[in-house]
Coordinates of C-alpha atoms and ligand atoms in Angstrom, one line a residue:
X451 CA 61.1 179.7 133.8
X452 CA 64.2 176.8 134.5
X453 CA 62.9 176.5 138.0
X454 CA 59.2 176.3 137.0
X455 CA 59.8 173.8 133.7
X456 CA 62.7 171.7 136.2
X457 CA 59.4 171.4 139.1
X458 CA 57.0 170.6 136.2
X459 CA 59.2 167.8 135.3
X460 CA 60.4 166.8 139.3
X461 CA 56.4 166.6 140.2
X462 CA 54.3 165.2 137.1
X463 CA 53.2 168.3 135.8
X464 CA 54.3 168.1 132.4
X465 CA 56.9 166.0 130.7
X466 CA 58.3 166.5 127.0
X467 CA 57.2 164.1 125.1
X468 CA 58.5 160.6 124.0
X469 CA 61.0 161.9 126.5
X470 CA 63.3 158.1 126.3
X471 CA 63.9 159.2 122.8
X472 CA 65.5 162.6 123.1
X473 CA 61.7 164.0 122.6
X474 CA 60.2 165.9 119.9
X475 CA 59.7 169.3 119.1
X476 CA 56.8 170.7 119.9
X477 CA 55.0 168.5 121.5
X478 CA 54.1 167.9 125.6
X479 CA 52.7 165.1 128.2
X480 CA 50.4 166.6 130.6
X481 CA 51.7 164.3 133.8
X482 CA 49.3 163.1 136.5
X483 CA 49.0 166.6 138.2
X484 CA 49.1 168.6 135.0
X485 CA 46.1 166.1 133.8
X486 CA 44.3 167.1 136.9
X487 CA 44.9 171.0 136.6
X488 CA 44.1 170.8 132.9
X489 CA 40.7 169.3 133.5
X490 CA 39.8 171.4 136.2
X491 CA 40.4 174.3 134.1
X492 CA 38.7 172.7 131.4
X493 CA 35.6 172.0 134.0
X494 CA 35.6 175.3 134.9
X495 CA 35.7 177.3 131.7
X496 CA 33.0 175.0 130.5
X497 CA 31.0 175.8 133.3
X498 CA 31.0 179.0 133.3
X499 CA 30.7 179.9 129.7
X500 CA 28.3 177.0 128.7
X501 CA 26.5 174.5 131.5
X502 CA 25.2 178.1 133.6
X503 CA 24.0 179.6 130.7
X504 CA 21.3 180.0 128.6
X505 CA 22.2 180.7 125.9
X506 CA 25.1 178.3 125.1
X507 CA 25.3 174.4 123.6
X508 CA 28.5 172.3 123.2
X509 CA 30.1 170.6 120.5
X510 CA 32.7 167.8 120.0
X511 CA 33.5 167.5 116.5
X512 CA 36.0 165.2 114.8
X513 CA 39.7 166.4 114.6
X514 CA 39.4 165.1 111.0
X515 CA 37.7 167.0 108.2
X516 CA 37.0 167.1 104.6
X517 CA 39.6 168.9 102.9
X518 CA 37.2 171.3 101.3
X519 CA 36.8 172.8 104.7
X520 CA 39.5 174.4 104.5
X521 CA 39.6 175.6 101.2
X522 CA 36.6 177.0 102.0
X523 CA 38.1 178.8 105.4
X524 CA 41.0 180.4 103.7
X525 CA 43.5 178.4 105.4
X526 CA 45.1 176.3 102.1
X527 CA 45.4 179.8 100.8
X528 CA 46.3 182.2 103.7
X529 CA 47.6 180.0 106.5
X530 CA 51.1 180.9 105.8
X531 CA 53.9 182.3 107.7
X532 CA 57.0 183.9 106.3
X533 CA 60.0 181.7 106.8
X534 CA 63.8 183.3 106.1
X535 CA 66.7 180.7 106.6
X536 CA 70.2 181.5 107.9
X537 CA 72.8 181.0 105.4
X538 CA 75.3 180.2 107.9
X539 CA 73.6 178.8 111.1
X540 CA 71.2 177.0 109.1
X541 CA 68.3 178.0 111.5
X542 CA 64.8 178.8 110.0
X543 CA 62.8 182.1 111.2
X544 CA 59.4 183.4 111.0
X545 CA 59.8 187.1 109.8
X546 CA 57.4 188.6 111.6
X547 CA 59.4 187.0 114.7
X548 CA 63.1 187.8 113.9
X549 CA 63.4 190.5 115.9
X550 CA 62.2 188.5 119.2
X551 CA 64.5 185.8 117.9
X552 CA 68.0 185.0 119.4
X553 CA 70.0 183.5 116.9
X554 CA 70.5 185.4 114.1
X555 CA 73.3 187.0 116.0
X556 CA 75.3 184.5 114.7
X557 CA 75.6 186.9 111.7
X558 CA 74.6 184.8 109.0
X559 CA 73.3 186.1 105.5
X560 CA 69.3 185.3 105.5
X561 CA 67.5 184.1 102.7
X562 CA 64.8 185.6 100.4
X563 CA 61.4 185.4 102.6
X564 CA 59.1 182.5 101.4
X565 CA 55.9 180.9 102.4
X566 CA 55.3 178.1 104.2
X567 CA 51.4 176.5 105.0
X568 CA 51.6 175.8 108.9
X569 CA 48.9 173.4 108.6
X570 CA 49.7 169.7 108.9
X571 CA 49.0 167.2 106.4
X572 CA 48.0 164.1 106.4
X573 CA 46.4 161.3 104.6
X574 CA 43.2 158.8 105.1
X575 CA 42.8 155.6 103.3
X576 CA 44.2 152.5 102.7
X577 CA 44.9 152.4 99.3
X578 CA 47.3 154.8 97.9
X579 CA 45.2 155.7 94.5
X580 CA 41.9 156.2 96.7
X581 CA 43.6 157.8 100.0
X582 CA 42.3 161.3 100.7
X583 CA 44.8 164.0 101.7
X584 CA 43.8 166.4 104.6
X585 CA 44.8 168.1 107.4
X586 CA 44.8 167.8 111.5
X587 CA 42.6 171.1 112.1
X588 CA 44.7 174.0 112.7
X589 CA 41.5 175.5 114.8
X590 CA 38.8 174.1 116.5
X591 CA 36.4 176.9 115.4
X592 CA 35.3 175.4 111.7
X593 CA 33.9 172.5 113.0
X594 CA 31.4 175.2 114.5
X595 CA 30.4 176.7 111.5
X596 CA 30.5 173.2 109.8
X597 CA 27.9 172.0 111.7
X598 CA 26.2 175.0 112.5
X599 CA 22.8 173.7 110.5
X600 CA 23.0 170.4 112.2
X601 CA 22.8 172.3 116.0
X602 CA 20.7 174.7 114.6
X603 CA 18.3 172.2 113.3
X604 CA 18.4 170.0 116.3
X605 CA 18.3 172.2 119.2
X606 CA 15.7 175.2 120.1
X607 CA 18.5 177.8 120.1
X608 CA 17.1 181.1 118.9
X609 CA 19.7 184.2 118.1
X610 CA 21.5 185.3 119.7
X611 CA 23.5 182.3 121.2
X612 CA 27.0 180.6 121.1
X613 CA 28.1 177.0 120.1
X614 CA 31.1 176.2 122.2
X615 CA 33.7 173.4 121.5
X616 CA 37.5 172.5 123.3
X617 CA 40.0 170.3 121.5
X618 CA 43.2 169.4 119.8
X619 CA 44.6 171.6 117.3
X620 CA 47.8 171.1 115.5
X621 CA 50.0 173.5 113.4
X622 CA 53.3 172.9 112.2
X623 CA 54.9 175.9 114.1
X624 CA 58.3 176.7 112.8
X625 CA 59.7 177.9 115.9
X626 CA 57.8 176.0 118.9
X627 CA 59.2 177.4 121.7
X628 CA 58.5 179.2 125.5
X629 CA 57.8 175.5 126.9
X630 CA 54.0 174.9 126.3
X631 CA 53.4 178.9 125.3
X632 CA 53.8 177.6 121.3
X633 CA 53.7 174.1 120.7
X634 CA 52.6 171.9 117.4
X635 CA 49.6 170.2 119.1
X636 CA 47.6 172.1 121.8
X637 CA 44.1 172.6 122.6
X638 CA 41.9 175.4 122.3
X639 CA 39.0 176.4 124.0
X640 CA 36.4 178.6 121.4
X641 CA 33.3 179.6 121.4
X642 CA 31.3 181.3 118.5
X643 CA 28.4 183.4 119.1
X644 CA 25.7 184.6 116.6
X645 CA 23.6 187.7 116.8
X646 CA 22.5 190.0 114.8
X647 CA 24.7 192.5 112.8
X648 CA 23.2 195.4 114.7
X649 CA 23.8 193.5 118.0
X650 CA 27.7 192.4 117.4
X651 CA 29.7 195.9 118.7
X652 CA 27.6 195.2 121.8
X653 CA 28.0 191.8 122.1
X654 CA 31.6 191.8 121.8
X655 CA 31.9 194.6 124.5
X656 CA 29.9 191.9 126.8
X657 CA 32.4 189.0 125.6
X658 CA 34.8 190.9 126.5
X659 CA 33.6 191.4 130.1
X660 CA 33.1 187.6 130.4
X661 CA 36.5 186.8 129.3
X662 CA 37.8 189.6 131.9
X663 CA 36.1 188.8 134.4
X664 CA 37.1 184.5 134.1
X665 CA 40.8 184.9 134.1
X666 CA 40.3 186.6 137.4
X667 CA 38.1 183.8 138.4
X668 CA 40.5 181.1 138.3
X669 CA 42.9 183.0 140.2
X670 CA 45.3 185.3 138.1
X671 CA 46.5 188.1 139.5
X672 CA 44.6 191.0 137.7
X673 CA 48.4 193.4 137.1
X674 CA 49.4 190.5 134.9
X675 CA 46.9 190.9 132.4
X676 CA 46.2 193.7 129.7
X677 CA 44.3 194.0 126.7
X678 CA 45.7 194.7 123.1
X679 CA 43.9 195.9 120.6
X680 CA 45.2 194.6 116.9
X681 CA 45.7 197.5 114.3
X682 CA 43.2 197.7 111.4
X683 CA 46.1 196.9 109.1
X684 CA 47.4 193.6 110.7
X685 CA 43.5 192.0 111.0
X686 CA 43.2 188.2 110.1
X687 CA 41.7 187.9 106.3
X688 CA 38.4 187.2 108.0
X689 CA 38.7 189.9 111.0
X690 CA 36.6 192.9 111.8
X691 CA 37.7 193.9 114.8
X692 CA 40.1 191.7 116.9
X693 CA 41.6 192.3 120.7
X694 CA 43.7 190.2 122.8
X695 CA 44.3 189.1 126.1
X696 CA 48.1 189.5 126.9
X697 CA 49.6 187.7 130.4
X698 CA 53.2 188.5 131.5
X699 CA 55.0 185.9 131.5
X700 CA 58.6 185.6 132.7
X701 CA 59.5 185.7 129.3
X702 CA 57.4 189.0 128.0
X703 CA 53.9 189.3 127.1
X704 CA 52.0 186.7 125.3
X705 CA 48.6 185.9 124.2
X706 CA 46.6 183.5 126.1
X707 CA 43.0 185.1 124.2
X708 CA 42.2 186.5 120.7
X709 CA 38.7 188.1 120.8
X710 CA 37.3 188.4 117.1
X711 CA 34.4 189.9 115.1
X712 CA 34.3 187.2 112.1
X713 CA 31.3 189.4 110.4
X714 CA 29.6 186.6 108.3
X715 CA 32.9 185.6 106.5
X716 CA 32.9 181.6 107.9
X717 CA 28.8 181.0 107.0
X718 CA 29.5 182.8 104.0
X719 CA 32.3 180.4 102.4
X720 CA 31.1 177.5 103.7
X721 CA 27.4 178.3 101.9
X722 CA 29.6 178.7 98.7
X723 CA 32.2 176.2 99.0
X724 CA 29.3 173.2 99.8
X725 CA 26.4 174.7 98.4
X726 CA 23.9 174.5 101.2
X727 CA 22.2 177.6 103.0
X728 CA 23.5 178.2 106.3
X729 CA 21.0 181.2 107.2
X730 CA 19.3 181.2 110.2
X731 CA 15.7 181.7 110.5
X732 CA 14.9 184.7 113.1
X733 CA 11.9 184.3 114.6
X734 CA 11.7 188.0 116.7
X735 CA 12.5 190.0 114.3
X736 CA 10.5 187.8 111.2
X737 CA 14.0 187.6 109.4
X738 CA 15.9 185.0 107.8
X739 CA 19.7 185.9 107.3
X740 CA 23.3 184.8 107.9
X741 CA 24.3 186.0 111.7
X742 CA 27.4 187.3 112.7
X743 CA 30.1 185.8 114.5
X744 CA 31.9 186.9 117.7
X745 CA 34.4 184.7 118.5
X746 CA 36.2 184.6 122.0
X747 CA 39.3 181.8 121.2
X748 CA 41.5 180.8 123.9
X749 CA 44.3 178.4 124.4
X750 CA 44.4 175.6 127.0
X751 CA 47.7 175.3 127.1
X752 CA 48.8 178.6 127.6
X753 CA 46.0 179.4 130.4
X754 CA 47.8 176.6 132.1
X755 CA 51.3 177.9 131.6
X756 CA 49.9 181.3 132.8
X757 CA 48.2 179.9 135.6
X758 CA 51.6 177.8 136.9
X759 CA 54.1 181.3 136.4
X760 CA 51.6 183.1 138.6
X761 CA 51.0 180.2 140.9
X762 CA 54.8 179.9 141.5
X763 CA 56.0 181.5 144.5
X764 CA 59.1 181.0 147.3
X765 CA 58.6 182.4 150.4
X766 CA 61.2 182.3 153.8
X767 CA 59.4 180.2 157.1
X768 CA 61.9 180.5 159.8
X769 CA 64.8 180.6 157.6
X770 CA 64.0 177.6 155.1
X771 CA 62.6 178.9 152.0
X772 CA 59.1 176.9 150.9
X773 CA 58.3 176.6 147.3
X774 CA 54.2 177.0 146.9
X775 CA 52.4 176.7 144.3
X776 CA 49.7 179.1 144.6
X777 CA 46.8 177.8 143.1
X778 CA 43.3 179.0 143.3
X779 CA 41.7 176.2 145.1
X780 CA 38.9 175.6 142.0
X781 CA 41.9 174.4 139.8
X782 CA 44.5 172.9 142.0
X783 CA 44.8 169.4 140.9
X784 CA 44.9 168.2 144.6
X785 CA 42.2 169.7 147.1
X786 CA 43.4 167.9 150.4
X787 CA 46.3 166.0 151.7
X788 CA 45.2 163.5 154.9
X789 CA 48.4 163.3 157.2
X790 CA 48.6 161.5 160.4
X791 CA 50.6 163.4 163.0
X792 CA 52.5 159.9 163.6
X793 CA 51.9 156.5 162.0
X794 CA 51.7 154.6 165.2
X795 CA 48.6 154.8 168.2
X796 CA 45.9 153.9 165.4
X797 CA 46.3 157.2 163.8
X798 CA 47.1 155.8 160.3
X799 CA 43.9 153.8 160.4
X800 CA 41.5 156.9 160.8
X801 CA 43.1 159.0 158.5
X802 CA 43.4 156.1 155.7
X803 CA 39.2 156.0 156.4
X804 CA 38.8 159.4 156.3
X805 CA 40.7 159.4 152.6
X806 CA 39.1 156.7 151.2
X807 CA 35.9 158.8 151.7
X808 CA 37.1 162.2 150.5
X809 CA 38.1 160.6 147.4
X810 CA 35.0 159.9 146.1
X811 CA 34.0 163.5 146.4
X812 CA 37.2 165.3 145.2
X813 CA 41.0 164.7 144.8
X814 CA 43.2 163.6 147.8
X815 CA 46.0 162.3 149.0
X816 CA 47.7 159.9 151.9
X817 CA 50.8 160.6 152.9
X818 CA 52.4 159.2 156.3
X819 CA 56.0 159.5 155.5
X820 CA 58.6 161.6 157.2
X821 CA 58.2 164.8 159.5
X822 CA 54.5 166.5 159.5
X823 CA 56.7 169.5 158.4
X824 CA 58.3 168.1 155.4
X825 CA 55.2 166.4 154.2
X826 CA 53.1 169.8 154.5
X827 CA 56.0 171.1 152.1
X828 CA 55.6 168.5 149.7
X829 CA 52.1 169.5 149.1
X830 CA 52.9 173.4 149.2
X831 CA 55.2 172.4 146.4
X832 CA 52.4 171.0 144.5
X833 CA 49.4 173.4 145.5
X834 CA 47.7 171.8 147.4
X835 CA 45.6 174.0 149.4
X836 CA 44.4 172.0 152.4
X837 CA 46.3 169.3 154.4
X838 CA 44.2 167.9 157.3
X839 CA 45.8 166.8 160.3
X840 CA 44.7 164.0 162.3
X841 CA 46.4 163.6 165.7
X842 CA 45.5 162.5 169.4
X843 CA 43.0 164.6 169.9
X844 CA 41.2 163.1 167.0
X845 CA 40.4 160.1 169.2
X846 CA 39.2 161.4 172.1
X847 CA 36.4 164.4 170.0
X848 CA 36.4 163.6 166.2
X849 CA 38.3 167.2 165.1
X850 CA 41.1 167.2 163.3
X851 CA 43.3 170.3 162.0
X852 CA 42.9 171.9 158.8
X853 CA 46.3 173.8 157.7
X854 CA 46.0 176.4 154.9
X855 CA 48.9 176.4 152.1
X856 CA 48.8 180.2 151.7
X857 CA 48.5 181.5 155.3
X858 CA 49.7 178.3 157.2
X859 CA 46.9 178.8 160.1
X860 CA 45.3 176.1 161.5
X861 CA 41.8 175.4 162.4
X862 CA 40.1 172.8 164.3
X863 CA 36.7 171.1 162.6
X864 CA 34.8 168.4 163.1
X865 CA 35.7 165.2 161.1
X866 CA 31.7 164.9 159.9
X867 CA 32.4 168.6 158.4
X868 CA 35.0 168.4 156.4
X869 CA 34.1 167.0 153.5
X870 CA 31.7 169.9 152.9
X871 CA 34.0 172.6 154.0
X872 CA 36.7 171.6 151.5
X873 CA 33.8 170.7 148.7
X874 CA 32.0 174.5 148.7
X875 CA 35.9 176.0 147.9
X876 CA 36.7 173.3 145.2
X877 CA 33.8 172.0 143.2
X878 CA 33.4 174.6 139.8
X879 CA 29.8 174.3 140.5
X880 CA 28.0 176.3 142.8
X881 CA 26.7 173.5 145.1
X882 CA 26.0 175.4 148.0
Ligands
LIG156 N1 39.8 180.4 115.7 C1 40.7 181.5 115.9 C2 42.0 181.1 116.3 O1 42.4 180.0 116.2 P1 44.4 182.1 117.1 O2 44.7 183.4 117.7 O3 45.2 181.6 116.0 O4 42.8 182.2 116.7 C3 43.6 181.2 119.4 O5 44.4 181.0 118.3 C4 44.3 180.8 120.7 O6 44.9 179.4 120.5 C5 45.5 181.6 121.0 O7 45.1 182.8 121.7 C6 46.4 180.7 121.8 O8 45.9 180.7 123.2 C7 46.1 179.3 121.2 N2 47.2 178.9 120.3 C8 47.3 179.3 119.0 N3 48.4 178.7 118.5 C9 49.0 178.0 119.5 C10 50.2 177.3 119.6 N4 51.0 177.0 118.6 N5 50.5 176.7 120.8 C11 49.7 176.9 121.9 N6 48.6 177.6 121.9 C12 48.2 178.2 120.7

């Protein structure tokens, strides 16, 4: 993890944040690459799970909400961990995590356990008697059912199908910690589908196929990643059934996925709590009724933390060890590196052209400094999966060299070509 977090930092992954002021816990900067591989993962889930199908819209609700909502969702209530202080260290714990924990080795006496609301507060409106105090949503997933009659109203979606959403979500972890695995802002990416009671063991089998089977699409190495199935007894207050997906980090196993059956328990409260009727009219089976909810929810950031720990590699080239990232080439944040072979004989000037018009089709970069060696490292360093070479040959037939990160083979390609070659392995969309 110290090598990984120190090449985050050295490269523009991620940063800490307000970093000039000793930083703040909890909280990250997504750099220029870590922007890139963010959005690409973004593109890519969004993709998959909601542009290519059927039955899938998209949402992008305000971070702010009327405090009702979550009354309503059981979070003012039931959103609480279990904090223990140290007597002697002073350090604060979440019970359920002490025995993960490393400090309370320093002996201490602990407190009594108490509760503490991880949600955060805040307050809108200028004047103080009139100001409103709410929360920054602790999940994305309300806005869903909070708006469920608006999409329901406005689109032609029939049941079964899923509203989809990503954004911020903030909670007031007490121990953010594992870099970006637990942080106090992060983004999730959740989708809620609705189906029929009689439909939802089977629909959460297929979810759970889906969700399987995308992890292994953007690259991650299918022996890091297990299921785990939570016992009856430790189910969310609104939980039927809930599994999972784990990643091994270099830390231990962590959660990157939960996958939930949420019955009707959302539509439920919020009919109560605001008094409007949030059943769905079913028009195949001639039955009006409030659907169930499967619910695959997934973190950003932690997809991104998995997906740099199983990117990282070193491996030995004629004894000088390489660092390379090992990105699948759909999320790398840069496709191609364009490298002269020297600056001078007018080789600059056709691989400076050639950028300029690969950059308006997919992320690139120049680079002319130094050894062709060394620069090919820089990108391996940042994942980078082709560099194209253009040397003297380039001037007398129009091929340059296209050098793989992984393998380090070369191939010769026409200069007119490359732009799709590179395109059909980067571009999320099928476009061949
Ligand atoms: N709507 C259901 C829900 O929010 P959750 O298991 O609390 O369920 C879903 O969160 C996902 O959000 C987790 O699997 C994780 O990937 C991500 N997540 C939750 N808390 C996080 C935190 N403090 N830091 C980073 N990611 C977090």
């Amino acid at each position: 993890m110290d090598k990984l977090v120190s090449l985050c930092k050295r490269k523009g992954f991620i940063f800490q944040s307000s970093g000039i002021y000793g930083g703040i816990n909890g909280c990250w900067d997504f750099g220029p690459l870590g922007v890139e591989l963010k959005r690409n993962l973004r593109d890519h889930w969004w993709h998959t799970f909601v542009t290519s199908r059927d039955d899938m819209v998209g949402l992008d609700a305000s971070i702010l909400m009327h405090p009702r909502v979550w009354e309503a969702s059981g979070h003012v209530e039931k959103f609480h961990d279990i904090l223990v202080d140290c007597k002697a260290c002073k350090k604060r714990f979440r019970q359920d995590h002490l025995e993960s924990e490393i400090c309370p080795d320093c002996g201490g006496e602990l407190s009594e356990p108490r509760t503490f609301n991880s949600m955060l507060r805040t307050r809108m409106g200028v004047s103080e008697d009139t100001a409103v105090e709410t929360y920054l949503r602790p999940e994305t997933c309300q806005s869903i059912f909070v708006s469920f009659k608006d999409i329901a109203s406005s689109t032609r979606v029939k049941i079964p199908f899923g509203i989809a959403q990503i954004g911020k979500s903030f909670r007031n972890e007490v121990n953010p910690r594992n870099f970006i695995f637990r942080s106090r802002e992060f983004e999730q990416m959740e989708i809620e589908f609705f189906c029929h009671e009689d439909e939802a063991a089977d629909w959460f089998d297929r979810w759970q196929q889906e969700i399987w089977g995308w992890y292994l699409a953007i690259g991650l190495h299918e022996d890091k990643l297990r299921w785990f199935e939570h016992p009856k007894e430790s189910l969310a207050h609104y939980s039927k059934r809930t599994v999972d997906v784990e990643y091994e980090f270099p830390f231990g196993w962590g959660e990157l996925q939960g996958l939930a059956n949420r019955g009707v328990y959302d539509l439920t409260q919020h009919s109560q709590y605001s008094g409007k009727d949030l059943s769905f009219f079913d028009a195949e089976r001639k039955e009006r009724y409030l659907p169930t909810v499967i619910e695959p929810s997934a973190g950003v950031d932690r997809t991104v933390l998995a997906l740099l720990c199983d990117a990282y590699d070193e491996d030995t080239v004629k004894d000088e060890t390489r660092v390379v990232m090992r990105f699948h080439p759909k999320i790398a944040p840069v496709k191609a590196a364009v490298l002269p072979l020297v600056k001078k004989d007018g080789l600059a000037e056709i691989a400076e052209t050639l950028e300029k018009r690969l950059r308006r089709k997919f992320i690139t970069y120049y680079d002319h400094a130094g050894a062709i060696g060394r620069r090919y490292r820089r990108q391996d360093e940042i994942g980078t999966p082709f560099c194209i070479c253009v040397d003297h040959q380039t001037k007398e037939d129009e091929t340059v060299t296209i050098r793989h990160r992984d393998s380090m083979e070369q191939e010769r390609l026409p200069m007119a070509d490359v732009d799709a070659f590179i395109l059909k392995q980067v571009s999320v969309r099928d476009i061949f």
